CSV table of C-alpha atoms in Angstrom, one decimal:
chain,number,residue,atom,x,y,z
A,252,UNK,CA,-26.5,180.7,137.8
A,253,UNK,CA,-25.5,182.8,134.4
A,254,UNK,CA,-22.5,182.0,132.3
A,255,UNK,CA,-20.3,184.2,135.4
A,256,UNK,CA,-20.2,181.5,137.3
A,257,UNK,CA,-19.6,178.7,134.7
A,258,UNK,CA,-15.5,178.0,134.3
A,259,UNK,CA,-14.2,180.5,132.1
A,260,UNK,CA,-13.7,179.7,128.3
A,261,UNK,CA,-12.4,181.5,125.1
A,262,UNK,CA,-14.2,184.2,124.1
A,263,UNK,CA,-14.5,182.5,120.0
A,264,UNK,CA,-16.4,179.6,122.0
A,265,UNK,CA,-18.5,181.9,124.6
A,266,UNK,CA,-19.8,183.6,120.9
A,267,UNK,CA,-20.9,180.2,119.6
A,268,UNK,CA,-22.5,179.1,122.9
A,269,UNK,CA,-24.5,182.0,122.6
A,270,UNK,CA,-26.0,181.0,119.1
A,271,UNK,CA,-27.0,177.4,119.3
A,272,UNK,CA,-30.3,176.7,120.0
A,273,UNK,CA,-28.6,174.5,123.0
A,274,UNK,CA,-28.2,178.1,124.5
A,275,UNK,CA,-31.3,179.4,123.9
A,276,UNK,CA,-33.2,176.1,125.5
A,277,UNK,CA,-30.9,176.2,128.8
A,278,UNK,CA,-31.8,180.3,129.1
A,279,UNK,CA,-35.0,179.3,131.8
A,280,UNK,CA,-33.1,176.6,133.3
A,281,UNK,CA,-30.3,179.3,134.5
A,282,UNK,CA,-31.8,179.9,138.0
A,283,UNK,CA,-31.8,176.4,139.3
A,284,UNK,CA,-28.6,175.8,138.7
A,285,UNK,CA,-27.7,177.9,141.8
A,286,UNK,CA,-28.6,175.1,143.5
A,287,UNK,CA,-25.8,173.5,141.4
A,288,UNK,CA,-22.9,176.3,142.0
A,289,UNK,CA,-24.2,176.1,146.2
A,290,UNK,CA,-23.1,172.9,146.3
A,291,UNK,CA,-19.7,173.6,145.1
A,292,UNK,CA,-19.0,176.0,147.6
A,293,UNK,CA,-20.1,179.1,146.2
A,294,UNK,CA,-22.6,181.9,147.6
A,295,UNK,CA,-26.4,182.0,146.5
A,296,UNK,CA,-26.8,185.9,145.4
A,297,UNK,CA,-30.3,185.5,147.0
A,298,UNK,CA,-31.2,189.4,145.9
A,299,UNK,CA,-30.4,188.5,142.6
A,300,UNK,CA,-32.5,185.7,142.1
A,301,UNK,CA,-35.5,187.3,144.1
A,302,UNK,CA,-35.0,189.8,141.1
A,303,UNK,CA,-34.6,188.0,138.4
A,304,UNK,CA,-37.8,186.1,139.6
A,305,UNK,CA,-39.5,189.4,140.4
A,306,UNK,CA,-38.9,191.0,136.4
A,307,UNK,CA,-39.6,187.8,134.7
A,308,UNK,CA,-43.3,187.6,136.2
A,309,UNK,CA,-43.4,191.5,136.4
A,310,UNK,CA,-42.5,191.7,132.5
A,311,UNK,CA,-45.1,188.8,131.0
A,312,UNK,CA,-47.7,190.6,132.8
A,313,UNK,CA,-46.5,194.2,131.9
A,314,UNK,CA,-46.5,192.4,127.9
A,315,UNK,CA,-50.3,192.1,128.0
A,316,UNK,CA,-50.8,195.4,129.4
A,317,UNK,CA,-47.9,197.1,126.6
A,318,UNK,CA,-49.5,195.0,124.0
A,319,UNK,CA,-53.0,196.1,124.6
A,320,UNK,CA,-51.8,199.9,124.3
A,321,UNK,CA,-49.7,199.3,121.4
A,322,UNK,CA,-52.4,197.6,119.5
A,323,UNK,CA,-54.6,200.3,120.1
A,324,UNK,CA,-52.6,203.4,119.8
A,325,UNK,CA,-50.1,202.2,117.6
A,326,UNK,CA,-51.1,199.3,115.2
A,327,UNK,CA,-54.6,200.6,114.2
A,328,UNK,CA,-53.9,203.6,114.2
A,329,UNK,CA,-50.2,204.9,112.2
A,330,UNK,CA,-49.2,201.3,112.1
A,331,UNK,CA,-52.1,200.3,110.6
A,332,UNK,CA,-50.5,199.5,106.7
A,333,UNK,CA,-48.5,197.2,108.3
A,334,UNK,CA,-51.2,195.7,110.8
A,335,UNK,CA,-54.1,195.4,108.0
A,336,UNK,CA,-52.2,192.2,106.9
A,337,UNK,CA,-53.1,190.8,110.2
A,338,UNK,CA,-56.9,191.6,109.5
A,339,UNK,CA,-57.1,190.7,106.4
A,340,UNK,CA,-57.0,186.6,104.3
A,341,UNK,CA,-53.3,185.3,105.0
A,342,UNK,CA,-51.7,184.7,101.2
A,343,UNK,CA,-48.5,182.2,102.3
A,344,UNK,CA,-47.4,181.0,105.9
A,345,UNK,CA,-46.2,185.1,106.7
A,346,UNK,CA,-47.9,188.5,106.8
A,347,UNK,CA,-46.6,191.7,107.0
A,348,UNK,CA,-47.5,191.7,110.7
A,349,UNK,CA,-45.2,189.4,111.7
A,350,UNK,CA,-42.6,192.4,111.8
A,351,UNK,CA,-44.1,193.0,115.2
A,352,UNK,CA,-43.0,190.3,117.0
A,353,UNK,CA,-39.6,190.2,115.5
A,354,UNK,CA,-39.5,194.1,116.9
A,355,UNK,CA,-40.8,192.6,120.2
A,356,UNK,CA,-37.6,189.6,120.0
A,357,UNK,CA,-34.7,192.3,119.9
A,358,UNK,CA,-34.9,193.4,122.9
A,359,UNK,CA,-35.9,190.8,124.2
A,360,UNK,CA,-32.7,188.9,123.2
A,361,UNK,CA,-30.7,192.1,124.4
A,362,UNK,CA,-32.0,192.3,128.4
A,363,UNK,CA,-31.3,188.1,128.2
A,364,UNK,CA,-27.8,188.3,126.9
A,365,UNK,CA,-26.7,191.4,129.1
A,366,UNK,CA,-28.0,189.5,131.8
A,367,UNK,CA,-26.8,186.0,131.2
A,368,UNK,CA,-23.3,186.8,130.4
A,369,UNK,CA,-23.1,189.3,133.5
A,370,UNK,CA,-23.2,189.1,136.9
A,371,UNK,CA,-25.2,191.2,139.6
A,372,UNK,CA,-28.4,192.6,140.9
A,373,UNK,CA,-28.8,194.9,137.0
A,374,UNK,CA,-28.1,192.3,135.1
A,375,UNK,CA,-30.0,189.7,137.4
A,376,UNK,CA,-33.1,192.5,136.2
A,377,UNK,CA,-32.3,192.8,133.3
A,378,UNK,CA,-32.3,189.0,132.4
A,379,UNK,CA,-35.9,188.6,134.0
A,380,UNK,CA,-37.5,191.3,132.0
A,381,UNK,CA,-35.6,189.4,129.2
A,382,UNK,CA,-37.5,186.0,130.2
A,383,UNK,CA,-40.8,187.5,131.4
A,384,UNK,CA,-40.7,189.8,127.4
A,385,UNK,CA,-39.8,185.8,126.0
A,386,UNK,CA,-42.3,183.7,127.9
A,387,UNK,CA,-45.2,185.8,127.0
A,388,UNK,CA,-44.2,185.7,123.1
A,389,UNK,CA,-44.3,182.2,123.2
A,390,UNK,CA,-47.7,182.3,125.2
A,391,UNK,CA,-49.0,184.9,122.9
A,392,UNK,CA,-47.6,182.7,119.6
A,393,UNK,CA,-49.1,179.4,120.6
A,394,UNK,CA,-52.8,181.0,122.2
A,395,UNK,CA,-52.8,183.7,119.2
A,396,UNK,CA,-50.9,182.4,116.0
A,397,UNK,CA,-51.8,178.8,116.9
A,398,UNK,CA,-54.8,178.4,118.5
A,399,UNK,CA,-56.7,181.5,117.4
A,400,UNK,CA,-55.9,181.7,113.8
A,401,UNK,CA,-54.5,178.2,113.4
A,402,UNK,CA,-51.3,178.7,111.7
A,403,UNK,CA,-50.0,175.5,113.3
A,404,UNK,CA,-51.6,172.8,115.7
A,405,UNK,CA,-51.2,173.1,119.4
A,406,UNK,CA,-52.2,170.2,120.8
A,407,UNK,CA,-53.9,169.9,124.3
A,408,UNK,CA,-53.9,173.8,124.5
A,409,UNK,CA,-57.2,174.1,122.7
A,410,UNK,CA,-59.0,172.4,125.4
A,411,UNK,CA,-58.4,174.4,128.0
A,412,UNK,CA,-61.9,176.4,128.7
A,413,UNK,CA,-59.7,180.1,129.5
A,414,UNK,CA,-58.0,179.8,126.3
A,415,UNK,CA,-61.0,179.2,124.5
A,416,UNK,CA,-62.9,182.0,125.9
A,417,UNK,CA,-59.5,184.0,124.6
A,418,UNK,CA,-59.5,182.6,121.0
A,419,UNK,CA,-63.9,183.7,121.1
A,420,UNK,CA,-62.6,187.5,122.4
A,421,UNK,CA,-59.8,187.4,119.7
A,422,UNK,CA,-62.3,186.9,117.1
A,423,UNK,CA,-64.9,189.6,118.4
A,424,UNK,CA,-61.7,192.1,117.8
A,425,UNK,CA,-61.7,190.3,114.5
A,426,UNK,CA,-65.4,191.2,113.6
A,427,UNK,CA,-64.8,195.4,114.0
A,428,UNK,CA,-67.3,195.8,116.9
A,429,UNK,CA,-67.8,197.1,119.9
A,430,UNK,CA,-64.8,199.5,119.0
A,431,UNK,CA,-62.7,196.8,118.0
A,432,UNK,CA,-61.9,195.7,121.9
A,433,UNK,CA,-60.6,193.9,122.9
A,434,UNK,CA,-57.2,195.1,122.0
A,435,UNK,CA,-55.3,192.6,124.1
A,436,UNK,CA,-54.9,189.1,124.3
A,437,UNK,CA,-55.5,187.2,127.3
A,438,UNK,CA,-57.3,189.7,129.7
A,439,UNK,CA,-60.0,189.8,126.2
A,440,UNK,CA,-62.3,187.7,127.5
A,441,UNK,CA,-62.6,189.9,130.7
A,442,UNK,CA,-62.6,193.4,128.6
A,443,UNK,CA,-65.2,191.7,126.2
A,444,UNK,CA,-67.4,191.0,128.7
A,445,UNK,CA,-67.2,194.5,130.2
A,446,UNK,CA,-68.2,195.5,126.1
A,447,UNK,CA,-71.1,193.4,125.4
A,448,UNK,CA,-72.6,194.2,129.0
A,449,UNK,CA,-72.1,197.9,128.5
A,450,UNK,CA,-73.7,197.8,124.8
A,451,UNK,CA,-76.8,196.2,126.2
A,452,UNK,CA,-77.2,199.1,129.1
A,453,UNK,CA,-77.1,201.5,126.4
């Protein structure tokens, strides 16, 4: 269901595989095509998959969790020259900020390409944390960067109520109240609640 499994090829044409976009887009297709290599004869590596399934979800949940903490501990605090771009009017489609998410992509691309070119129950692992890490950067880019501080259109995604709620706790971080929280992205509205309702108590 990863590149083991495929016929094998020259290594000059496994390298260029690995940088077209045609390999990038097939990366979340990889574990239905067990069904594929079954029919052929071969052996499902059920633990594997269970794995791989069990990292990805494991890893986009962990994200929001890591992202909260490093936003907090990390970006507003000694990483805050390169963060204040975020926070402050955009001059030009880029900020300084964007850094983050390129740090984010490295390994990210690492755990996927150990694990797709690899075969076993580490790199099965290691290419769901890969997909989890990926899934929730394009989550985070289209709810944050697109719908929250419209750097590009998102379409239909706007209208859902949760992400709304999300893009209205985004902004409250935004404003520099309540401490700044909510430091994370789509458990905000949840933590922002928690804020407001603890404010009025006191």
């Amino acid at each position: 269901w990863r590149y083991p499994f495929l016929p094998s090829r020259p290594a000059t044409r496994i390298h260029g595989n690995s940088t077209s976009p045609n390999f990038v887009a097939s990366l979340p297709s990889r574990p239905f095509t067990l069904l594929s290599f079954h029919r052929q004869g071969g052996e499902i590596p059920v633990t594997e998959m269970l794995g791989t399934l069990a990292l990805s979800v494991g890893a986009a949940v962990g994200m929001e969790f890591w992202a909260r903490w490093a936003h907090r501990a990390l970006w507003h605090a000694s990483l805050w020259d390169m963060h204040e771009s975020h926070h402050l009017p955009r001059d030009g489609p880029f900020e300084l900020n964007d850094v983050f998410a390129i740090v984010n992509a490295v390994p990210a691309m690492a755990l996927l390409a150990f694990g797709f070119f690899n075969r076993g129950l580490l790199p099965g692992l290691c290419f769901g944390a890969g997909l989890g890490i990926t899934l929730f950067g394009m989550a985070y880019m289209f709810v944050h960067d697109g719908l929250v501080h419209r750097r590009f259109p998102v379409g239909p995604i706007e209208n859902v109520p949760y992400f709304r709620r999300v893009a209205a706790a985004h902004q409250i971080h935004h404003m520099d109240k309540f401490d700044s929280v909510p430091y994370g992205l789509f458990l905000g509205p949840k933590v922002s609640s928690r804020s407001a309702t603890l404010v009025q108590c006191c």
